[in-house]
Structures are given as structure tokens and as C-alpha cells.
Short mmCIF file of C-alpha atoms in Angstrom, two decimals:
data_model
loop_
_atom_site.label_atom_id
_atom_site.label_comp_id
_atom_site.label_asym_id
_atom_site.label_seq_id
_atom_site.Cartn_x
_atom_site.Cartn_y
_atom_site.Cartn_z
CA MET D 11 9.13 -32.90 -32.99
CA GLN D 12 10.30 -29.29 -32.63
CA HIS D 13 8.04 -26.67 -34.19
CA GLN D 14 9.02 -23.34 -35.72
CA PRO D 15 9.15 -20.83 -32.83
CA PRO D 16 7.33 -17.48 -33.04
CA THR D 17 9.08 -14.14 -32.67
CA GLY D 18 10.23 -12.93 -29.27
CA LEU D 19 7.31 -10.52 -28.95
CA ALA D 20 4.78 -13.09 -30.14
CA VAL D 21 5.84 -15.81 -27.71
CA PHE D 22 5.29 -13.46 -24.78
CA GLN D 23 1.83 -12.51 -26.01
CA GLN D 24 0.86 -16.17 -26.45
CA TRP D 25 2.20 -17.07 -23.01
CA ARG D 26 0.34 -14.17 -21.41
CA GLN D 27 -2.91 -15.20 -23.08
CA ALA D 28 -2.45 -18.80 -21.91
CA GLN D 29 -1.78 -17.63 -18.35
CA SER D 30 -4.81 -15.34 -18.25
CA SER D 31 -7.18 -18.03 -19.53
CA THR D 32 -6.20 -20.54 -16.82
CA PRO D 33 -7.42 -19.50 -13.33
CA SER D 34 -4.76 -21.52 -11.49
CA ARG D 35 -2.01 -19.88 -13.53
CA ARG D 36 -3.09 -16.25 -13.50
CA LEU D 37 -0.33 -13.74 -13.08
CA GLY D 38 0.48 -12.16 -9.75
CA ALA D 39 -0.15 -8.64 -8.50
CA ASN D 40 2.34 -6.98 -10.83
CA PRO D 41 0.60 -5.30 -13.78
CA LEU D 42 1.14 -6.89 -17.19
CA GLU D 43 3.18 -3.91 -18.33
CA VAL D 44 5.88 -4.87 -15.81
CA TYR D 45 6.11 -8.42 -17.17
CA GLN D 46 6.21 -7.03 -20.71
CA ASP D 47 9.02 -4.62 -19.78
CA ILE D 48 11.05 -7.44 -18.23
CA TRP D 49 10.66 -9.64 -21.31
CA ASN D 50 11.52 -6.73 -23.63
CA ALA D 51 14.64 -6.04 -21.56
CA TRP D 52 15.60 -9.70 -21.90
CA LEU D 53 15.19 -9.60 -25.69
CA GLU D 54 17.28 -6.42 -25.82
CA SER D 55 20.03 -8.05 -23.76
CA LEU D 56 20.37 -10.73 -26.45
CA GLN D 57 21.23 -8.14 -29.09
CA PRO D 58 24.91 -7.44 -29.88
CA PRO D 59 26.29 -4.34 -28.13
CA VAL D 60 26.69 -1.24 -30.27
CA PRO D 61 30.40 -0.31 -30.52
CA ALA D 62 31.41 2.91 -28.79
CA TYR D 63 33.38 4.02 -31.85
CA PRO D 64 32.73 3.55 -35.58
CA SER D 65 34.21 0.32 -36.87
CA ASP D 66 34.41 -1.49 -40.18
CA LYS D 67 33.97 -4.80 -38.43
CA PRO D 68 30.49 -6.29 -38.85
CA LEU D 69 28.41 -6.67 -35.73
CA PRO D 70 27.97 -10.21 -34.43
CA PRO D 71 24.58 -11.72 -35.28
CA ALA D 72 21.74 -11.22 -32.83
CA CYS D 73 20.81 -14.12 -30.59
CA GLU D 74 17.18 -15.13 -31.00
CA TRP D 75 15.21 -15.79 -27.83
CA HIS D 76 15.01 -19.52 -28.55
CA GLN D 77 18.79 -19.68 -29.09
CA ALA D 78 19.63 -18.27 -25.65
CA GLN D 79 21.93 -20.27 -23.39
CA ALA D 80 22.21 -20.54 -19.62
CA GLU D 81 25.14 -18.10 -19.63
CA ASP D 82 22.91 -15.48 -21.31
CA VAL D 83 20.38 -15.86 -18.51
CA ALA D 84 23.13 -15.66 -15.88
CA HIS D 85 24.48 -12.45 -17.42
CA PHE D 86 20.99 -10.91 -17.47
CA LEU D 87 20.41 -11.75 -13.80
CA ARG D 88 23.85 -10.95 -12.43
CA ILE D 89 24.10 -7.87 -10.20
CA ARG D 90 27.02 -5.62 -11.09
CA ALA D 91 28.27 -2.51 -9.31
CA GLY D 92 25.99 0.45 -9.97
CA GLN D 93 23.62 -1.65 -12.08
CA ARG D 94 20.06 -0.44 -12.46
CA ALA D 95 16.91 -2.44 -13.05
CA HIS D 96 16.44 -3.27 -16.73
CA HIS D 97 12.71 -2.42 -16.73
CA GLN D 98 12.95 0.67 -14.46
CA PRO D 99 16.35 2.38 -14.88
CA GLN D 100 15.74 4.70 -11.91
CA ARG D 101 15.81 1.72 -9.54
CA GLN D 102 18.75 -0.36 -8.39
CA LEU D 103 18.69 -4.06 -9.24
CA SER D 104 17.75 -5.81 -6.00
CA GLU D 105 17.51 -9.49 -5.10
CA VAL D 106 13.73 -9.19 -5.20
CA THR D 107 13.92 -7.77 -8.73
CA ARG D 108 16.31 -10.54 -9.82
CA ARG D 109 13.87 -13.12 -8.53
CA ARG D 110 11.04 -11.48 -10.48
CA TYR D 111 13.13 -11.50 -13.67
CA TRP D 112 14.01 -15.15 -13.17
CA ARG D 113 10.37 -16.07 -12.58
CA VAL D 114 9.20 -14.38 -15.80
CA LEU D 115 11.91 -16.03 -17.91
CA ASP D 116 11.31 -19.40 -16.27
CA ARG D 117 7.59 -19.32 -17.01
CA VAL D 118 7.86 -18.13 -20.60
CA TYR D 119 10.54 -20.68 -21.48
CA ALA D 120 8.62 -23.48 -19.75
CA TYR D 121 5.67 -22.56 -21.95
CA ALA D 122 7.92 -22.60 -25.03
CA VAL D 123 9.13 -26.11 -24.20
CA GLN D 124 5.54 -27.22 -23.63
CA GLN D 125 4.59 -25.89 -27.08
CA GLY D 126 7.43 -27.79 -28.73
CA TRP D 127 9.39 -24.69 -29.78
CA MET D 128 12.40 -25.73 -27.70
CA THR D 129 13.63 -29.00 -26.25
CA THR D 130 15.06 -27.52 -23.04
CA SER D 131 14.83 -24.24 -21.16
CA PRO D 132 18.02 -22.20 -20.70
CA VAL D 133 16.61 -21.03 -17.37
CA MET D 134 16.43 -24.58 -16.02
CA GLU D 135 20.03 -25.18 -17.14
CA LEU D 136 21.19 -22.30 -14.96
CA PRO D 137 23.40 -23.56 -12.08
CA LYS D 138 21.71 -23.29 -8.69
CA THR D 139 24.43 -20.92 -7.52
CA GLU D 140 23.36 -18.46 -10.24
CA ARG D 141 19.65 -18.64 -9.47
CA PRO D 142 18.17 -15.80 -7.38
CA LYS D 143 17.30 -16.81 -3.85
CA VAL D 144 13.74 -16.75 -2.61
CA VAL D 145 13.39 -13.47 -0.73
CA ASP D 146 10.95 -12.93 2.11
CA GLN D 147 9.05 -9.99 0.64
CA LEU D 148 7.95 -8.10 3.71
CA GLY D 149 6.22 -4.82 3.02
CA HIS D 150 8.10 -1.57 3.53
CA CYS D 151 6.72 1.69 4.89
CA LEU D 152 7.79 5.29 5.27
CA PRO D 153 8.72 6.58 8.75
CA PRO D 154 5.70 8.07 10.58
CA PHE D 155 7.22 11.56 10.78
CA LEU D 156 7.97 11.59 7.05
CA TRP D 157 4.48 10.27 6.29
CA ALA D 158 2.88 13.03 8.35
CA GLN D 159 4.92 15.70 6.54
CA LEU D 160 4.33 14.31 3.05
CA PRO D 161 1.14 16.28 2.14
CA ALA D 162 2.97 19.57 2.74
CA HIS D 163 5.10 18.71 -0.30
CA PHE D 164 2.26 17.78 -2.64
CA PRO D 165 2.17 20.16 -5.63
CA ALA D 166 -0.51 22.84 -5.80
CA SER D 167 -3.37 22.55 -8.28
CA ASP D 168 -2.24 25.64 -10.18
CA CYS D 169 -1.38 24.05 -13.53
CA LEU D 170 -2.24 20.97 -15.59
CA GLN D 171 0.54 18.73 -14.27
CA GLY D 172 0.31 20.05 -10.71
CA ALA D 173 -3.43 19.36 -10.59
CA ARG D 174 -2.95 15.84 -11.96
CA ASP D 175 -0.11 14.96 -9.59
CA ARG D 176 -1.87 16.39 -6.53
CA ALA D 177 -5.00 14.32 -7.25
CA ILE D 178 -2.90 11.17 -7.75
CA LEU D 179 -0.92 11.68 -4.55
CA LEU D 180 -4.05 12.29 -2.47
CA LEU D 181 -5.63 9.12 -3.89
CA LEU D 182 -2.59 7.16 -2.73
CA TYR D 183 -2.35 8.97 0.62
CA GLU D 184 -6.02 9.07 1.61
CA LEU D 185 -7.46 5.94 -0.03
CA ALA D 186 -4.42 3.65 -0.36
CA LEU D 187 -5.34 2.70 -3.91
CA ALA D 188 -3.15 0.14 -5.65
CA PRO D 189 -0.93 1.66 -8.37
CA GLU D 190 -2.79 -0.18 -11.13
CA GLU D 191 -6.12 1.03 -9.75
CA VAL D 192 -4.93 4.64 -9.99
CA ARG D 193 -3.89 4.09 -13.60
CA THR D 194 -7.25 2.56 -14.59
CA LEU D 195 -9.66 4.91 -12.79
CA ARG D 196 -12.33 6.33 -15.06
CA ASP D 197 -14.33 9.55 -15.05
CA ASP D 198 -17.57 7.69 -14.33
CA GLY D 199 -16.12 6.59 -10.99
CA LEU D 200 -16.49 10.10 -9.54
CA LEU D 201 -19.79 10.26 -7.62
CA ASP D 202 -21.68 12.78 -5.48
CA ASP D 203 -23.67 12.23 -2.26
CA ASN D 204 -26.52 10.67 -4.27
CA ARG D 205 -24.11 8.36 -6.12
CA MET D 206 -24.68 10.34 -9.29
CA LEU D 207 -21.88 11.00 -11.76
CA VAL D 208 -19.84 14.16 -11.15
CA SER D 209 -18.63 15.92 -14.28
CA VAL D 210 -16.50 18.96 -14.99
CA THR D 211 -19.64 21.13 -15.11
CA SER D 212 -20.97 19.90 -11.76
CA GLU D 213 -21.22 22.32 -8.87
CA ALA D 214 -20.62 19.59 -6.29
CA VAL D 215 -17.27 17.93 -5.73
CA PRO D 216 -16.94 14.12 -5.64
CA THR D 217 -17.72 12.58 -2.26
CA ALA D 218 -17.37 8.96 -3.37
CA LEU D 219 -15.18 6.99 -5.75
CA ARG D 220 -16.16 3.81 -7.57
CA VAL D 221 -13.17 1.53 -8.10
CA GLU D 222 -13.26 -1.30 -10.64
CA GLY D 223 -10.97 -4.29 -10.94
CA ALA D 224 -10.62 -7.86 -12.14
CA ARG D 225 -11.38 -9.36 -8.71
CA LYS D 226 -14.72 -9.11 -6.92
CA ALA D 227 -13.08 -7.55 -3.86
CA GLN D 228 -11.81 -4.69 -6.01
CA GLN D 229 -15.36 -3.65 -6.93
CA ARG D 230 -16.02 -1.08 -4.22
CA ILE D 231 -17.15 2.46 -3.48
CA LEU D 232 -14.95 4.56 -1.19
CA SER D 233 -15.71 7.78 0.64
CA VAL D 234 -13.74 10.75 -0.69
CA PRO D 235 -12.53 13.30 1.90
CA PRO D 236 -13.06 16.97 0.94
CA PRO D 237 -9.40 17.80 0.08
CA LEU D 238 -9.31 14.88 -2.35
CA GLY D 239 -12.68 15.81 -3.85
CA ILE D 240 -11.47 19.37 -4.48
CA ALA D 241 -8.24 18.09 -6.03
CA LEU D 242 -10.15 15.76 -8.36
CA MET D 243 -12.39 18.60 -9.55
CA ASP D 244 -9.36 20.84 -10.10
CA TRP D 245 -7.84 18.12 -12.26
CA LEU D 246 -11.05 17.69 -14.28
CA ARG D 247 -11.20 21.42 -15.00
CA TYR D 248 -7.55 21.75 -16.02
CA ARG D 249 -7.84 18.66 -18.20
CA HIS D 250 -11.03 19.96 -19.82
CA ALA D 251 -9.36 23.28 -20.63
CA HIS D 252 -6.39 21.41 -22.08
CA ASP D 253 -8.31 18.82 -24.14
CA PRO D 254 -12.11 18.46 -23.80
CA THR D 255 -12.07 15.23 -25.84
CA LEU D 256 -10.50 13.35 -22.91
CA ALA D 257 -13.72 13.50 -20.87
CA GLY D 258 -15.57 10.25 -20.27
CA GLY D 259 -12.61 7.88 -20.43
CA LEU D 260 -9.62 7.26 -18.21
CA LEU D 261 -9.29 9.76 -15.38
CA PHE D 262 -5.52 10.22 -15.70
CA HIS D 263 -3.32 10.49 -18.75
CA SER D 264 0.30 11.10 -19.59
CA ARG D 265 1.45 14.58 -20.55
CA LYS D 266 1.92 13.50 -24.17
CA GLY D 267 -1.11 13.09 -26.35
CA GLY D 268 -3.59 11.92 -23.73
CA ARG D 269 -2.12 8.43 -23.49
CA PRO D 270 -2.82 6.35 -20.36
CA LEU D 271 -0.59 7.13 -17.41
CA SER D 272 2.39 4.77 -17.50
CA ILE D 273 3.85 2.85 -14.57
CA ARG D 274 7.03 4.90 -14.86
CA ALA D 275 5.10 8.18 -14.73
CA LEU D 276 3.18 7.08 -11.65
CA PHE D 277 6.40 5.96 -9.96
CA HIS D 278 7.97 9.34 -10.75
CA VAL D 279 5.04 11.26 -9.23
CA ALA D 280 5.33 9.34 -5.95
CA SER D 281 9.11 9.12 -5.72
CA LYS D 282 9.64 12.82 -6.47
CA VAL D 283 7.51 14.02 -3.58
CA ILE D 284 8.89 11.40 -1.17
CA HIS D 285 12.47 12.43 -1.96
CA GLU D 286 11.59 16.11 -1.55
CA ALA D 287 9.91 15.54 1.81
CA HIS D 288 12.82 13.41 3.01
CA ALA D 289 15.39 16.02 1.98
CA ALA D 290 13.44 18.72 3.84
CA GLN D 291 13.66 16.89 7.17
CA PRO D 292 16.33 17.80 9.71
CA ALA D 293 19.32 15.48 9.71
CA THR D 294 18.26 14.04 13.06
CA ALA D 295 14.99 12.85 11.51
CA GLN D 296 16.68 11.13 8.57
CA THR D 297 17.52 8.04 10.60
CA TYR D 298 16.21 5.53 8.10
CA PRO D 299 17.34 5.46 4.46
CA LEU D 300 14.69 5.53 1.77
CA GLN D 301 14.58 1.96 0.52
CA ARG D 302 11.22 2.21 -1.27
CA VAL D 303 9.86 5.43 -2.77
CA GLY D 304 7.11 4.42 -5.21
CA PRO D 305 3.31 4.36 -5.06
CA GLN D 306 3.26 0.92 -3.42
CA VAL D 307 5.11 2.16 -0.34
CA MET D 308 2.51 4.93 -0.01
CA ARG D 309 -0.25 2.31 -0.10
CA ASN D 310 1.59 0.20 2.48
CA THR D 311 2.14 3.16 4.79
CA ALA D 312 -1.50 4.25 4.61
CA VAL D 313 -2.61 0.71 5.50
CA VAL D 314 -0.21 0.45 8.43
CA THR D 315 -1.24 3.92 9.64
CA TRP D 316 -4.89 2.82 9.68
CA LEU D 317 -4.08 -0.38 11.57
CA ARG D 318 -1.94 1.46 14.12
CA ALA D 319 -4.82 3.87 14.69
CA GLY D 320 -7.12 0.97 15.58
CA MET D 321 -9.08 0.47 12.36
CA SER D 322 -10.39 -3.09 12.15
CA GLU D 323 -8.70 -5.46 9.74
CA ALA D 324 -12.06 -6.16 8.10
CA GLU D 325 -12.50 -2.46 7.29
CA VAL D 326 -8.94 -2.16 6.00
CA VAL D 327 -9.48 -5.19 3.76
CA ARG D 328 -12.68 -3.64 2.40
CA ARG D 329 -11.01 -0.31 1.72
CA ILE D 330 -8.01 -1.69 -0.14
CA GLY D 331 -10.00 -4.23 -2.15
CA VAL D 332 -8.29 -7.50 -1.22
CA ASP D 333 -9.81 -10.93 -0.64
CA GLY D 334 -9.07 -11.38 3.05
CA VAL D 335 -6.93 -10.52 6.06
CA ARG D 336 -4.10 -12.76 4.83
CA ALA D 337 -3.34 -10.00 2.33
CA LEU D 338 -2.14 -7.95 5.32
CA ASP D 339 0.41 -10.53 6.50
CA HIS D 340 3.35 -8.84 4.76
CA LEU D 341 2.69 -5.67 6.81
CA ARG D 342 2.01 -7.12 10.27
CA HIS D 343 5.63 -6.71 11.35
CA GLN D 344 5.25 -2.96 10.73
CA VAL D 345 2.07 -2.43 12.75
CA ALA D 346 3.67 -2.88 16.18
CA LEU D 347 6.70 -0.73 15.32
CA ARG D 348 7.08 2.99 15.84
CA GLU D 349 9.52 3.16 12.93
CA PRO D 350 9.67 1.00 9.79
CA VAL D 351 12.09 -1.86 9.40
CA SER D 352 15.03 -1.01 7.16
CA ASP D 353 15.68 -3.55 4.41
CA THR D 354 19.43 -3.15 4.52
#
């Protein structure tokens, strides 16, 4: 018996809750906001296109999520010339991204069939030739010369946004924090030499950072080098002058209304400085195209830099908050190289 399906937004929320409550089915490393953006983009793709010019003709009816057909899925996943990612318009749609889209749709629709809201999944009816191939997701890094020059292009802490962005970039560069960890850092994670809380009125700068996370390995305290400690204090002071009510909560916020820093904003902070540093290099140094320019490639490059310098894998694992050395497997091909592998 087929039951009345929920709305498109509600089915995603129910699926997400079911995934989170089952340990063997927990979502991967991508933050939930990414999955939500992909599903929202899918729902939007089912809406009729708005005509370029005014017309008296009525728009065709919208296609509900549970009415979607295999051809709708194929259209959503198909790469077209100049196409950008649905959930991050600044990025091109890659085979890896297509596979991620397919995986989200496949899981949500499988859940819908299991709940009796649909009899079959349009994703499973997709011909094999239209399904994204499994891509070997090796980690990408920035070239060593570009990585060494990157801090010279970090903004100065001379304004609210500059102070915020400099602190974020140094956290990625010096501590290799995961993007989601940067977004969820809190004020009470800033500690002094005695592991006491550092506030905006403190004379000392932070020398340690407490990082929280869902996994046990993510619960860690990291040493903060002096340049990062100074940048964090600069950010606290600018933020306090801008809006004192933000103290005591999330460390970083968007520029609008103190909302949490979004994935897009974090990506913009990292990609902007990487592009600027790359453009400033002489043409002879621009041998490798920039294939990845977000916060994750900064984390990858910091990890590979540590390993190349002789840091033990056990210490790297502790610093980046992962469960074991297998989490480094996607970067091992980079460690022995002087230059990163291009993904073209």
C-alpha cells in the first residue's frame, strides 16, 4: 500500500534523521548543509523554467519530487558545456560532484520506497550509461612554492572582515582544521598557557585551541603558534567593537547579522587568497593549473607538508582529528612528490 508522501523538504529532513540515528548509515564527511543544498537544487530543477519574455501561456505544472522520472534525474546529472555545480555555482560540475549528487538522490529515494511513499526509485531506473562512474578520489594539494607564498597574501587585521579572514586562513594553514571544524569553533575553545579561557579583555593571546566534534578523535587541544594567536585576538576585538552580543558563542560569523559562517563564505575566503597568490607568481611558476581552491585543499596541503617534513603519521592523525592512519591514504601519492598531481 502506497502512503501519502511528505513534501520535498520534509522527506529530506526525515531521511537525514533516520541516517543520523543509525550508526552504520551515518553520513559521510560532507557537512549536512552540502547534502541539503544538493537536495534543494534537485527540487528546484523539477520546477518549470521561467520564460525569458512575458507570455500569456500558463506555465506547465511543477513536478513533485515523488513524480520525478529517470529522465529528470539524467537531466540533473548531465554535464553540459560551461555548467556549474548546482549547490556551489562558483565551481564547475565535475565527475566527483555528479557522483555525490547521484548518491544523495539514490539514498533519499531508497528511503522513500522503504517508507511506502513510492513503489520504485527514479534513480534506480536510470540507465547504467547515465549513472556517474565511481571516481578514485585522491586528495589534491597546492604546489609547494604556491603554498610557501600563500601567507604573504593573507589580508591584514585592519578591519572587521580582514581580521576574520586572516584568523580563518591561519587556522587552515597552521592547524589544518577541517572546514566544518572552522565553522563550528566557539569562543570557549581559545585557551592560554594554563588552559584557562581567553576573552576579548585578556592580556594574553591564545596559545591553545580546543576543538570539538562528533567523533572522539575530533576532541583535541592544539598548540596555537604566536601569529595565529595574535590574529585570533585581533578578530575578537574587532568583533566585540562591532557587536558585543556575539561573545560567548560561535567564534566566526557571516558579515550579515551575526549568522554562522556559511560553507560558501568559507570557500570564498580560501579560494580568493589562493587565486591571488597564484596570479602573483611568475608565469614559469604557474606550471600546474588550480584544480582545487577551497579550504579542503589547504588542509590537504598542510598535512602533506607535515609528512614531507618528517612528522610521524601518528602525530598528524592526532593533529587533524581522524580515527587512524588510513585517513591519510588519499594523500600518500602526494607525499613522495615534489609537485602535486594534476587532476586533468
